């Protein structure tokens, strides 16, 4: 993880250096983070950062030879060898794997520099020569920048809690952002859960000069939308060439790489096109306390076929014994973007860090390459809401639908950075995160995919077969391999799809109208040996058994602190109805308890150390 925070002074007000140090301190979640601050007295810019040791953003602030250009950076960029060689020929000196080459790239290319960046990042660039300051982020907005403006100063930070730490007036909910959270799972259109705290749009380049700000976009999705569609053969050929071209940059590292293997297609493609020897790599799969899922078994076969060591990382007894602390830490680190049902993410990534400090994953391949979407209204039980708040919740579904004007833009610029941000934010607090599926070249090409291949796995499967035939012979968790004509393959895929859906319903519960049938349904699925075949996160069951006391306690607290959002009388019944099995309220419990944790961790303390780290020693 890396993060930045800062203040751009407008009225020559004192005290911002202390404020920036406080903002940095609240984002230092682990002892292995490095931190620092930088102050430009002429332009009155105060900025600080945190970063993982030896990561791309470590050893800041980055400056040119004359120290009149300074870059403070979060995330990672991939600069091609040709560009680096040209910089060296022009007399610049920099490390091969750090971010210091970027400040020289700006020195050479001026504002065109931002358009050339490829990666997930945010940054503040101070150009003393031109007396300009640039605040910018990646095209998708995956490296978040939260901001708030006062008459005296502009505040920004990678995490909302940093703003709340120094601006007490922001410690309240944004009711529309909260309504969107309950309606679709996250805030939309630049909103957040917090009053008067906004998100910088993806592809931003905001220029601060002479006390004013010019809000520019260096990139718009319309650029990619305007590309022509390719024919099926041309698209598949381009996809094969492009993926093999870009993949080596994601394996370039001085640190050991941990490959997060699953039974799916997206990590399979990474392994098939693997460009390097595997002496500095390992692989692992996240799994439950006992037993083995289909993911576990397939990932182990893939690793063995590739000659790669592989380990299963399990949920241990300490996860359940300290669940309250894990849940609070997840909500705190992610600013509520990952909730109670994401409490396992930091736990697993702490284990992964012991194997490798950099994680290479197939995340977002389904959304970008195959237009598979899970971003939809949550459909929470309407009874949990105060009637006065309900219209705002219902409106969120319409706001989400309004953003679906272009499917590729919706996937890359809304679903991934908004709906899927939370789990990534939790995991990267422990390790550095890479995925080739958000590479600019891959996303740009996805816009050119013909409609006939938009939801097809064929281009991916054929590339796997072309690059590594042995991997093609191992079916995925959904039964995919490239030969579609073999009847055995058809039956295998049908079996995988049916068992996947049954296992999902066994874990998450039947749809609400069929909730009373849950006990009978689960007994049948267990008897058939389907339960746990695909899914190992059994929160619905855990909330009915060992974690039931916590659910009761936290829901009781939420019902007494409804703030006009909840129907307190109904909330008091949710715990018992879920625990008894009479109704399945898993999604409602997650949403309510996540918001309860945000209010408790971010708003309730009243001393000078507000927004301090939660008590990670808390147990059930």
Coordinates of C-alpha atoms in Angstrom, one line a residue:
X1 CA 0.0 0.0 0.0
X2 CA 1.0 3.6 -0.5
X3 CA -1.0 6.8 0.1
X4 CA -0.6 10.5 0.0
X5 CA -2.2 13.4 1.9
X6 CA -1.7 17.1 1.8
X7 CA -2.9 20.7 2.0
X8 CA -2.5 23.5 -0.6
X9 CA -2.6 26.8 1.3
X10 CA -4.5 29.8 -0.1
X11 CA -4.5 32.3 2.7
X12 CA -1.0 32.0 4.2
X13 CA -2.5 30.4 7.3
X14 CA -0.2 28.6 9.7
X15 CA -0.4 25.1 11.2
X16 CA -0.7 22.9 8.1
X17 CA 2.6 21.1 8.7
X18 CA 1.1 19.6 11.9
X19 CA -2.1 18.8 10.1
X20 CA -0.3 16.9 7.3
X21 CA 1.7 14.9 9.9
X22 CA -1.6 13.9 11.6
X23 CA -3.1 12.9 8.2
X24 CA -0.1 10.7 7.5
X25 CA -0.1 9.1 10.9
X26 CA -3.7 8.0 10.6
X27 CA -2.9 6.2 7.3
X28 CA 0.1 4.3 8.7
X29 CA -1.7 1.1 9.4
X30 CA 1.4 -1.2 9.9
X31 CA 4.8 -0.8 11.3
X32 CA 6.5 -1.8 8.0
X33 CA 5.2 1.3 6.3
X34 CA 7.7 4.1 5.5
X35 CA 6.5 7.7 5.9
X36 CA 7.6 11.2 5.1
X37 CA 6.6 14.8 4.5
X38 CA 7.6 17.6 2.1
X39 CA 7.0 21.3 2.3
X40 CA 7.3 23.8 -0.5
X41 CA 7.5 27.2 1.3
X42 CA 7.2 29.3 -1.9
X43 CA 4.0 27.6 -3.2
X44 CA 2.8 26.8 0.3
X45 CA 2.2 23.1 -0.4
X46 CA 2.3 20.6 2.4
X47 CA 2.3 16.9 1.5
X48 CA 3.1 13.6 3.1
X49 CA 3.0 9.9 2.2
X50 CA 3.1 6.4 3.4
X51 CA 4.5 3.4 1.4
X52 CA 5.5 -0.2 1.8
X53 CA 9.2 -0.7 2.2
X54 CA 11.0 -1.3 -1.1
X55 CA 7.9 -0.6 -3.1
X56 CA 7.6 1.6 -6.2
X57 CA 6.5 4.5 -4.1
X58 CA 9.2 4.1 -1.4
X59 CA 12.2 6.5 -1.0
X60 CA 10.2 9.7 -1.7
X61 CA 9.9 12.6 -2.4
X62 CA 11.2 12.2 -6.0
X63 CA 13.0 15.2 -7.4
X64 CA 14.9 16.2 -10.6
X65 CA 18.6 17.1 -10.6
X66 CA 17.9 20.8 -9.9
X67 CA 15.3 20.0 -7.2
X68 CA 12.8 22.4 -8.7
X69 CA 10.4 19.6 -9.7
X70 CA 9.1 17.4 -6.9
X71 CA 6.8 14.4 -7.2
X72 CA 5.0 12.7 -4.3
X73 CA 3.4 9.5 -5.5
X74 CA 1.1 6.6 -4.5
X75 CA 0.7 3.4 -6.4
X76 CA 2.7 2.1 -9.3
X77 CA 3.4 3.0 -13.0
X78 CA 4.9 0.9 -15.7
X79 CA 7.4 2.8 -17.9
X80 CA 8.7 0.9 -20.9
X81 CA 12.4 0.2 -21.5
X82 CA 12.6 2.4 -24.5
X83 CA 11.4 5.4 -22.6
X84 CA 13.8 4.7 -19.7
X85 CA 16.7 4.3 -22.1
X86 CA 15.8 7.7 -23.7
X87 CA 15.8 9.3 -20.3
X88 CA 19.2 7.9 -19.5
X89 CA 20.6 9.1 -22.8
X90 CA 19.3 12.6 -21.9
X91 CA 21.5 12.5 -18.8
X92 CA 18.9 11.5 -16.1
X93 CA 19.8 9.0 -13.3
X94 CA 17.2 6.9 -11.6
X95 CA 16.5 3.4 -10.1
X96 CA 15.1 0.7 -12.4
X97 CA 12.1 -0.3 -10.2
X98 CA 11.3 2.9 -8.2
X99 CA 9.2 5.9 -9.1
X100 CA 12.0 8.4 -9.4
X101 CA 12.0 8.0 -13.2
X102 CA 8.6 9.7 -13.4
X103 CA 9.8 13.1 -12.3
X104 CA 12.3 13.0 -15.2
X105 CA 9.6 11.9 -17.6
X106 CA 7.6 15.0 -16.6
X107 CA 10.7 17.1 -17.0
X108 CA 11.0 15.9 -20.6
X109 CA 7.4 15.9 -21.7
X110 CA 5.7 18.5 -19.5
X111 CA 1.9 18.1 -19.2
X112 CA 1.8 15.3 -21.9
X113 CA 3.5 13.2 -19.2
X114 CA 0.1 12.4 -17.5
X115 CA -1.3 10.9 -20.7
X116 CA 1.6 8.5 -20.9
X117 CA 1.2 7.0 -17.4
X118 CA 0.1 3.3 -17.3
X119 CA -0.8 1.9 -13.9
X120 CA -2.9 2.5 -10.8
X121 CA -1.6 5.7 -9.1
X122 CA -2.2 9.1 -7.7
X123 CA 0.2 11.9 -7.1
X124 CA 1.1 15.5 -6.5
X125 CA 3.6 17.2 -8.7
X126 CA 5.1 20.5 -7.7
X127 CA 6.7 22.5 -10.6
X128 CA 8.6 25.5 -9.0
X129 CA 9.8 26.7 -12.4
X130 CA 6.2 27.2 -13.7
X131 CA 4.8 27.8 -10.2
X132 CA 2.2 25.2 -10.8
X133 CA 1.0 22.2 -8.7
X134 CA -0.7 19.2 -10.3
X135 CA -3.0 16.7 -8.4
X136 CA -3.7 13.7 -10.6
X137 CA -4.7 10.1 -10.5
X138 CA -5.0 7.0 -12.8
X139 CA -7.6 6.8 -15.6
X140 CA -10.0 4.6 -13.6
X141 CA -9.7 6.3 -10.2
X142 CA -8.5 3.1 -8.6
X143 CA -6.0 5.0 -6.5
X144 CA -8.5 7.2 -4.7
X145 CA -8.1 10.9 -3.9
X146 CA -10.6 12.2 -1.4
X147 CA -10.8 16.0 -1.2
X148 CA -12.4 18.9 0.6
X149 CA -12.2 22.6 0.0
X150 CA -12.3 25.5 2.4
X151 CA -11.9 29.2 1.8
X152 CA -8.4 28.9 3.2
X153 CA -7.1 25.7 1.7
X154 CA -7.6 22.6 -0.4
X155 CA -7.2 19.3 1.5
X156 CA -6.7 15.9 -0.2
X157 CA -5.8 12.4 0.9
X158 CA -5.8 8.8 -0.3
X159 CA -8.1 7.9 2.6
X160 CA -11.1 9.8 3.8
X161 CA -10.1 9.2 7.5
X162 CA -7.1 11.5 7.0
X163 CA -9.4 14.4 6.2
X164 CA -11.7 13.6 9.0
X165 CA -8.7 13.5 11.4
X166 CA -8.0 17.2 10.8
X167 CA -11.4 18.6 9.8
X168 CA -13.9 17.8 12.6
X169 CA -16.8 19.3 10.6
X170 CA -16.6 16.4 8.2
X171 CA -17.3 13.8 10.8
X172 CA -20.9 13.0 9.7
X173 CA -22.6 10.9 7.1
X174 CA -23.5 12.2 3.6
X175 CA -27.1 11.0 3.5
X176 CA -27.2 10.6 -0.3
X177 CA -23.9 8.7 -0.3
X178 CA -25.3 6.4 2.5
X179 CA -28.5 5.9 0.5
X180 CA -26.4 4.8 -2.5
X181 CA -24.4 2.5 -0.2
X182 CA -27.6 0.7 0.9
X183 CA -29.1 0.8 -2.6
X184 CA -26.2 -0.6 -4.7
X185 CA -23.3 -1.3 -2.3
X186 CA -21.2 1.9 -2.7
X187 CA -21.5 5.6 -3.2
X188 CA -21.7 6.8 -6.8
X189 CA -20.7 9.8 -9.0
X190 CA -17.9 11.2 -6.8
X191 CA -19.9 11.0 -3.6
X192 CA -18.6 9.2 -0.4
X193 CA -20.1 8.2 2.9
X194 CA -18.9 11.4 4.5
X195 CA -20.4 14.9 4.4
X196 CA -18.6 17.3 2.1
X197 CA -15.9 14.8 1.2
X198 CA -15.7 14.0 -2.5
X199 CA -13.7 11.7 -4.8
X200 CA -11.4 13.0 -7.5
X201 CA -12.8 11.7 -10.9
X202 CA -10.6 9.1 -12.7
X203 CA -8.2 10.7 -15.2
X204 CA -7.9 14.0 -13.4
X205 CA -5.2 16.6 -13.7
X206 CA -6.1 19.4 -11.4
X207 CA -3.8 22.4 -11.7
X208 CA -3.3 24.8 -8.8
X209 CA -1.9 28.2 -9.7
X210 CA -2.0 31.6 -8.1
X211 CA -4.6 30.5 -5.5
X212 CA -7.0 29.0 -8.0
X213 CA -7.6 25.5 -9.3
X214 CA -8.3 24.4 -12.9
X215 CA -10.1 21.0 -12.9
X216 CA -8.9 19.3 -16.0
X217 CA -9.2 15.7 -17.3
X218 CA -6.2 14.4 -19.1
X219 CA -8.2 11.3 -20.2
X220 CA -11.8 10.6 -21.1
X221 CA -13.4 7.2 -21.8
X222 CA -14.8 8.7 -24.9
X223 CA -11.4 8.3 -26.5
X224 CA -11.6 4.6 -26.3
X225 CA -15.4 4.5 -27.1
X226 CA -14.6 6.1 -30.4
X227 CA -12.4 3.2 -31.6
X228 CA -13.8 1.0 -34.3
X229 CA -15.0 -2.6 -33.5
X230 CA -12.7 -5.4 -34.9
X231 CA -13.8 -8.5 -36.6
X232 CA -13.6 -11.7 -34.5
X233 CA -10.3 -13.0 -36.1
X234 CA -8.7 -9.5 -35.8
X235 CA -9.8 -9.0 -32.2
X236 CA -8.6 -12.4 -31.1
X237 CA -5.2 -11.9 -32.9
X238 CA -4.8 -8.5 -31.2
X239 CA -5.8 -9.9 -27.8
X240 CA -3.2 -12.6 -28.1
X241 CA -0.4 -10.3 -29.1
X242 CA -1.3 -7.5 -26.6
X243 CA -1.6 -9.8 -23.6
X244 CA 1.7 -11.5 -24.2
X245 CA 3.3 -8.1 -24.9
X246 CA 2.1 -6.4 -21.6
X247 CA 2.4 -9.3 -19.2
X248 CA 6.2 -9.2 -18.7
X249 CA 6.0 -5.7 -17.1
X250 CA 3.9 -7.2 -14.3
X251 CA 6.6 -9.8 -13.5
X252 CA 9.4 -7.2 -13.4
X253 CA 10.3 -6.9 -9.7
X254 CA 13.3 -7.0 -7.3
X255 CA 10.9 -8.5 -4.7
X256 CA 9.5 -12.0 -4.7
X257 CA 6.1 -12.3 -6.4
X258 CA 3.2 -14.2 -5.0
X259 CA 0.7 -15.3 -7.7
X260 CA -2.8 -15.6 -6.3
X261 CA -4.0 -18.7 -8.1
X262 CA -7.6 -19.7 -8.4
X263 CA -9.4 -22.3 -10.5
X264 CA -10.6 -19.6 -13.0
X265 CA -9.6 -18.5 -16.4
X266 CA -7.9 -15.2 -15.6
X267 CA -5.1 -16.6 -13.5
X268 CA -4.8 -19.5 -15.9
X269 CA -4.0 -17.1 -18.7
X270 CA -1.4 -15.4 -16.7
X271 CA 0.3 -18.7 -16.0
X272 CA 0.0 -19.9 -19.6
X273 CA 1.7 -16.7 -20.9
X274 CA 4.2 -16.5 -18.0
X275 CA 7.3 -14.7 -19.4
X276 CA 10.0 -15.6 -16.8
X277 CA 11.6 -18.4 -14.9
X278 CA 9.9 -19.1 -11.6
X279 CA 12.8 -19.1 -9.1
X280 CA 11.6 -15.8 -7.6
X281 CA 7.9 -16.6 -7.4
X282 CA 5.5 -18.6 -5.3
X283 CA 1.7 -19.2 -5.5
X284 CA -1.1 -19.5 -3.0
X285 CA -4.8 -19.9 -2.8
X286 CA -7.1 -18.6 0.0
X287 CA -9.4 -21.3 1.5
X288 CA -11.5 -22.2 4.5
X289 CA -10.6 -23.6 7.9
X290 CA -10.8 -27.2 6.7
X291 CA -11.3 -29.3 3.6
X292 CA -10.5 -28.3 0.0
X293 CA -12.6 -26.5 -2.6
X294 CA -12.5 -27.0 -6.3
X295 CA -10.4 -23.8 -6.5
X296 CA -7.9 -25.3 -4.1
X297 CA -7.5 -28.5 -6.1
X298 CA -7.4 -26.9 -9.5
X299 CA -4.9 -24.2 -8.4
X300 CA -2.6 -26.9 -7.0
X301 CA -2.7 -28.8 -10.4
X302 CA -1.9 -25.6 -12.3
X303 CA 1.0 -24.7 -10.0
X304 CA 2.4 -28.3 -10.3
X305 CA 2.1 -28.2 -14.1
X306 CA 4.0 -25.0 -14.2
X307 CA 6.7 -26.1 -11.7
X308 CA 5.6 -23.5 -9.1
X309 CA 5.5 -24.0 -5.4
X310 CA 2.0 -23.6 -4.0
X311 CA 0.4 -23.2 -0.6
X312 CA -3.1 -23.0 0.8
X313 CA -3.7 -20.1 3.2
X314 CA -6.5 -20.9 5.6
X315 CA -8.8 -19.2 8.0
X316 CA -7.5 -20.2 11.4
X317 CA -9.3 -20.3 14.8
X318 CA -7.8 -16.9 15.6
X319 CA -9.8 -15.4 12.8
X320 CA -13.1 -16.3 14.5
X321 CA -11.8 -15.6 18.0
X322 CA -10.8 -12.1 17.0
X323 CA -13.5 -11.5 14.4
X324 CA -14.7 -8.2 15.9
X325 CA -11.1 -6.8 15.6
X326 CA -10.7 -8.1 12.0
X327 CA -14.0 -6.6 11.0
X328 CA -13.2 -3.2 12.6
X329 CA -9.8 -3.0 11.0
X330 CA -11.2 -3.8 7.6
X331 CA -13.9 -1.1 7.8
X332 CA -11.3 1.4 9.2
X333 CA -8.6 0.8 6.6
X334 CA -11.0 0.9 3.7
X335 CA -13.1 3.8 4.9
X336 CA -16.1 1.5 4.9
X337 CA -15.7 0.4 1.3
X338 CA -15.1 -3.1 2.5
X339 CA -17.5 -4.2 5.1
X340 CA -18.1 -7.0 7.6
X341 CA -18.2 -9.6 4.9
X342 CA -14.7 -8.6 3.9
X343 CA -13.1 -9.2 7.3
X344 CA -11.1 -12.1 5.9
X345 CA -9.2 -10.0 3.3
X346 CA -6.6 -8.4 5.6
X347 CA -6.3 -11.7 7.5
X348 CA -5.4 -13.6 4.3
X349 CA -3.1 -11.0 3.0
X350 CA -1.1 -10.9 6.3
X351 CA -0.4 -14.6 5.6
X352 CA 0.4 -13.8 1.9
X353 CA 2.9 -11.2 3.0
X354 CA 5.0 -13.8 4.7
X355 CA 5.4 -15.5 1.4
X356 CA 5.9 -12.5 -0.9
X357 CA 5.3 -8.7 -0.5
X358 CA 3.9 -8.4 -4.1
X359 CA 0.7 -10.0 -5.2
X360 CA 0.0 -10.7 -8.9
X361 CA -3.7 -11.5 -9.4
X362 CA -6.2 -12.1 -12.2
X363 CA -8.7 -9.7 -10.6
X364 CA -11.0 -7.8 -13.0
X365 CA -10.4 -10.1 -16.0
X366 CA -14.0 -11.2 -16.1
X367 CA -15.3 -7.6 -16.0
X368 CA -12.8 -6.2 -18.5
X369 CA -12.4 -9.0 -21.0
X370 CA -15.8 -10.8 -20.8
X371 CA -18.3 -8.2 -19.6
X372 CA -19.3 -10.2 -16.6
X373 CA -21.0 -7.8 -14.1
X374 CA -22.1 -8.3 -10.5
X375 CA -22.8 -4.5 -10.0
X376 CA -26.5 -4.3 -9.4
X377 CA -29.0 -3.1 -6.7
X378 CA -28.6 -5.0 -3.5
X379 CA -32.3 -5.5 -3.0
X380 CA -32.2 -5.2 0.8
X381 CA -35.3 -5.8 2.8
X382 CA -37.2 -2.5 2.8
X383 CA -38.4 -3.0 6.3
X384 CA -35.0 -2.1 7.7
X385 CA -35.3 1.6 6.6
X386 CA -37.0 4.5 8.1
X387 CA -39.9 5.4 5.6
X388 CA -38.5 8.9 5.2
X389 CA -35.1 7.5 4.1
X390 CA -36.5 4.8 1.7
X391 CA -37.0 7.0 -1.4
X392 CA -33.3 7.9 -1.4
X393 CA -32.4 4.2 -1.3
X394 CA -34.7 3.4 -4.1
X395 CA -33.3 6.2 -6.2
X396 CA -29.9 4.7 -6.1
X397 CA -30.9 1.9 -8.5
X398 CA -31.9 4.5 -11.1
X399 CA -28.6 6.4 -10.6
X400 CA -26.8 3.1 -11.2
X401 CA -28.8 2.3 -14.4
X402 CA -28.1 5.8 -15.7
X403 CA -24.4 5.0 -15.7
X404 CA -24.7 2.0 -18.0
X405 CA -24.6 4.0 -21.2
X406 CA -21.6 2.1 -22.5
X407 CA -20.8 -1.4 -21.2
X408 CA -17.0 -1.2 -21.3
X409 CA -17.0 2.3 -19.7
X410 CA -19.3 1.0 -17.0
X411 CA -17.0 -1.9 -16.2
X412 CA -13.7 -0.1 -16.2
X413 CA -14.7 3.3 -14.8
X414 CA -17.6 2.4 -12.5
X415 CA -17.9 -1.2 -11.5
X416 CA -14.2 -1.9 -10.9
X417 CA -13.2 1.4 -9.1
X418 CA -16.5 1.7 -7.1
X419 CA -18.1 -1.7 -6.5
X420 CA -14.9 -3.8 -6.4
X421 CA -12.6 -1.3 -4.7
X422 CA -13.1 -2.4 -1.1
X423 CA -11.5 -5.8 -1.1
X424 CA -8.5 -4.6 -3.1
X425 CA -8.1 -1.7 -0.6
X426 CA -8.1 -4.1 2.3
X427 CA -5.6 -6.5 0.7
X428 CA -3.1 -3.9 -0.5
X429 CA -2.8 -2.6 3.1
X430 CA -0.6 -5.6 3.6
X431 CA 1.0 -6.3 0.2
X432 CA 1.6 -4.5 -3.2
X433 CA -1.1 -5.3 -5.8
X434 CA -0.8 -5.9 -9.5
X435 CA -3.2 -7.1 -12.2
X436 CA -2.6 -7.1 -15.9
X437 CA -6.3 -6.7 -16.6
X438 CA -6.3 -3.0 -15.9
X439 CA -3.3 -2.3 -18.2
X440 CA -4.2 0.6 -20.4
X441 CA -3.6 -1.5 -23.6
X442 CA -5.8 -4.3 -22.4
X443 CA -8.7 -2.1 -21.4
X444 CA -8.4 0.0 -24.6
X445 CA -8.6 -3.2 -26.6
X446 CA -11.7 -4.4 -24.8
X447 CA -13.6 -1.6 -26.4
X448 CA -12.9 -3.0 -29.8
X449 CA -14.2 -6.5 -29.0
X450 CA -17.1 -7.4 -31.4
X451 CA -20.5 -8.0 -29.8
X452 CA -20.3 -11.7 -30.8
X453 CA -17.3 -12.2 -28.5
X454 CA -18.3 -9.8 -25.7
X455 CA -19.2 -12.4 -23.2
X456 CA -17.2 -15.3 -24.7
X457 CA -14.3 -17.1 -23.0
X458 CA -13.0 -18.4 -26.4
X459 CA -10.2 -15.8 -27.0
X460 CA -8.8 -16.5 -23.5
X461 CA -9.1 -20.3 -23.7
X462 CA -7.5 -20.4 -27.2
X463 CA -4.6 -18.3 -25.9
X464 CA -4.1 -20.6 -23.0
X465 CA -4.0 -23.6 -25.4
X466 CA -1.6 -21.9 -27.8
X467 CA 0.8 -20.9 -25.1
X468 CA 0.6 -23.8 -22.7
X469 CA -1.4 -26.9 -24.0
X470 CA -0.9 -28.8 -20.7
X471 CA -2.8 -26.0 -18.8
X472 CA -5.6 -26.2 -21.4
X473 CA -6.2 -29.8 -20.4
X474 CA -7.0 -28.8 -16.8
X475 CA -10.7 -27.8 -16.6
X476 CA -11.4 -24.5 -14.8
X477 CA -13.8 -24.3 -11.8
X478 CA -16.6 -23.6 -14.3
X479 CA -15.6 -26.5 -16.5
X480 CA -14.0 -24.4 -19.3
X481 CA -11.4 -25.8 -21.7
X482 CA -11.0 -24.8 -25.3
X483 CA -12.6 -27.9 -27.0
X484 CA -16.3 -27.1 -27.2
X485 CA -17.3 -30.1 -29.3
X486 CA -16.5 -32.9 -26.8
X487 CA -19.7 -34.1 -25.1
X488 CA -17.7 -34.7 -21.9
X489 CA -16.8 -31.1 -21.8
X490 CA -20.4 -30.0 -22.2
X491 CA -21.4 -32.2 -19.3
X492 CA -18.5 -31.0 -17.2
X493 CA -19.4 -27.4 -17.7
X494 CA -23.1 -28.1 -17.0
X495 CA -22.1 -29.8 -13.7
X496 CA -19.8 -27.0 -12.7
X497 CA -22.5 -24.3 -13.4
X498 CA -25.2 -26.1 -11.5
X499 CA -23.0 -27.0 -8.5
X500 CA -21.6 -23.5 -8.4
X501 CA -25.1 -21.9 -8.1
X502 CA -26.2 -24.4 -5.5
X503 CA -23.1 -23.9 -3.5
X504 CA -23.6 -20.1 -3.7
X505 CA -27.2 -20.4 -2.4
X506 CA -26.1 -22.7 0.3
X507 CA -23.6 -20.1 1.6
X508 CA -25.5 -16.9 0.9
X509 CA -29.0 -18.3 1.5
X510 CA -31.9 -18.8 -0.8
X511 CA -33.6 -15.7 -2.3
X512 CA -35.8 -14.0 0.3
X513 CA -39.2 -15.5 -0.7
X514 CA -37.8 -19.0 -0.2
X515 CA -35.9 -18.2 3.0
X516 CA -37.9 -20.5 5.2
X517 CA -36.8 -23.4 3.1
X518 CA -33.1 -22.7 3.8
X519 CA -32.6 -25.5 6.4
X520 CA -34.1 -28.2 4.2
X521 CA -32.2 -26.9 1.1
X522 CA -28.8 -26.8 3.0
X523 CA -29.3 -30.4 4.3
X524 CA -29.9 -31.6 0.8
X525 CA -26.8 -29.7 -0.6
X526 CA -24.7 -31.1 2.3
X527 CA -25.9 -34.6 1.7
X528 CA -25.0 -34.4 -2.0
X529 CA -21.5 -33.2 -1.1
X530 CA -22.0 -29.9 -3.0
X531 CA -21.6 -27.5 0.0
X532 CA -18.1 -26.2 0.1
X533 CA -17.3 -27.5 -3.4
X534 CA -16.8 -23.9 -4.7
X535 CA -17.3 -21.5 -1.8
X536 CA -15.5 -21.5 1.6
X537 CA -16.8 -18.2 3.0
X538 CA -19.8 -19.2 5.1
X539 CA -20.7 -15.9 6.7
X540 CA -24.4 -16.7 6.8
X541 CA -23.7 -19.9 8.8
X542 CA -21.0 -18.2 11.0
X543 CA -23.5 -15.4 11.9
X544 CA -26.0 -18.0 13.0
X545 CA -23.4 -19.9 15.2
X546 CA -20.1 -18.7 16.6
X547 CA -20.5 -15.1 15.6
X548 CA -24.1 -14.8 16.7
X549 CA -23.3 -12.9 19.9
X550 CA -21.4 -10.2 18.0
X551 CA -24.3 -9.9 15.5
X552 CA -26.8 -9.4 18.3
X553 CA -24.6 -6.8 20.1
X554 CA -23.8 -4.8 17.0
X555 CA -27.3 -4.8 15.6
X556 CA -28.6 -3.7 19.0
X557 CA -26.2 -0.7 18.9
X558 CA -27.3 0.1 15.3
X559 CA -31.0 0.1 16.2
X560 CA -30.4 2.6 19.0
X561 CA -28.3 4.9 16.8
X562 CA -30.5 4.9 13.7
X563 CA -30.1 8.7 12.9
X564 CA -33.2 8.6 10.8
X565 CA -31.9 5.9 8.5
X566 CA -33.2 2.7 10.1
X567 CA -36.5 1.4 11.3
X568 CA -35.2 0.7 14.8
X569 CA -38.1 -1.5 15.7
X570 CA -37.4 -3.9 12.8
X571 CA -33.6 -3.8 13.1
X572 CA -34.0 -5.2 16.6
X573 CA -35.7 -8.3 15.1
X574 CA -33.1 -8.9 12.3
X575 CA -30.5 -10.7 14.4
X576 CA -33.0 -13.3 15.9
X577 CA -34.7 -13.9 12.6
X578 CA -31.4 -14.6 10.9
X579 CA -29.9 -16.6 13.7
X580 CA -33.0 -18.8 14.0
X581 CA -33.0 -19.4 10.3
X582 CA -36.5 -18.0 9.8
X583 CA -35.1 -15.5 7.3
X584 CA -31.8 -14.9 5.5
X585 CA -30.6 -11.4 6.4
X586 CA -26.9 -11.8 5.5
X587 CA -26.8 -8.8 3.1
X588 CA -28.8 -6.6 5.5
X589 CA -26.5 -7.5 8.4
X590 CA -23.4 -6.7 6.4
X591 CA -24.8 -3.3 5.3
X592 CA -26.1 -2.3 8.8
X593 CA -23.0 -3.5 10.7
X594 CA -20.6 -1.8 8.2
X595 CA -22.3 1.5 8.7
X596 CA -22.4 1.0 12.5
X597 CA -18.7 0.4 12.4
X598 CA -18.1 3.5 10.4
X599 CA -20.1 5.6 12.8
X600 CA -18.4 4.1 15.9
X601 CA -14.8 4.3 14.5
X602 CA -14.9 7.6 12.7
X603 CA -17.5 9.8 14.4
X604 CA -18.0 8.9 18.1
X605 CA -14.7 9.7 19.8
X606 CA -14.5 13.2 21.2
X607 CA -10.9 13.6 22.3
X608 CA -8.0 15.2 20.4
X609 CA -6.9 11.8 19.0
X610 CA -10.1 11.2 17.0
X611 CA -9.8 8.7 14.2
X612 CA -7.1 6.8 16.0
X613 CA -6.5 3.2 15.0
X614 CA -9.2 0.8 16.3
X615 CA -8.5 -1.5 19.1
X616 CA -7.2 -4.6 17.2
X617 CA -6.9 -6.6 20.4
X618 CA -10.7 -6.7 20.8
X619 CA -12.2 -10.2 20.8
X620 CA -15.6 -11.7 21.0

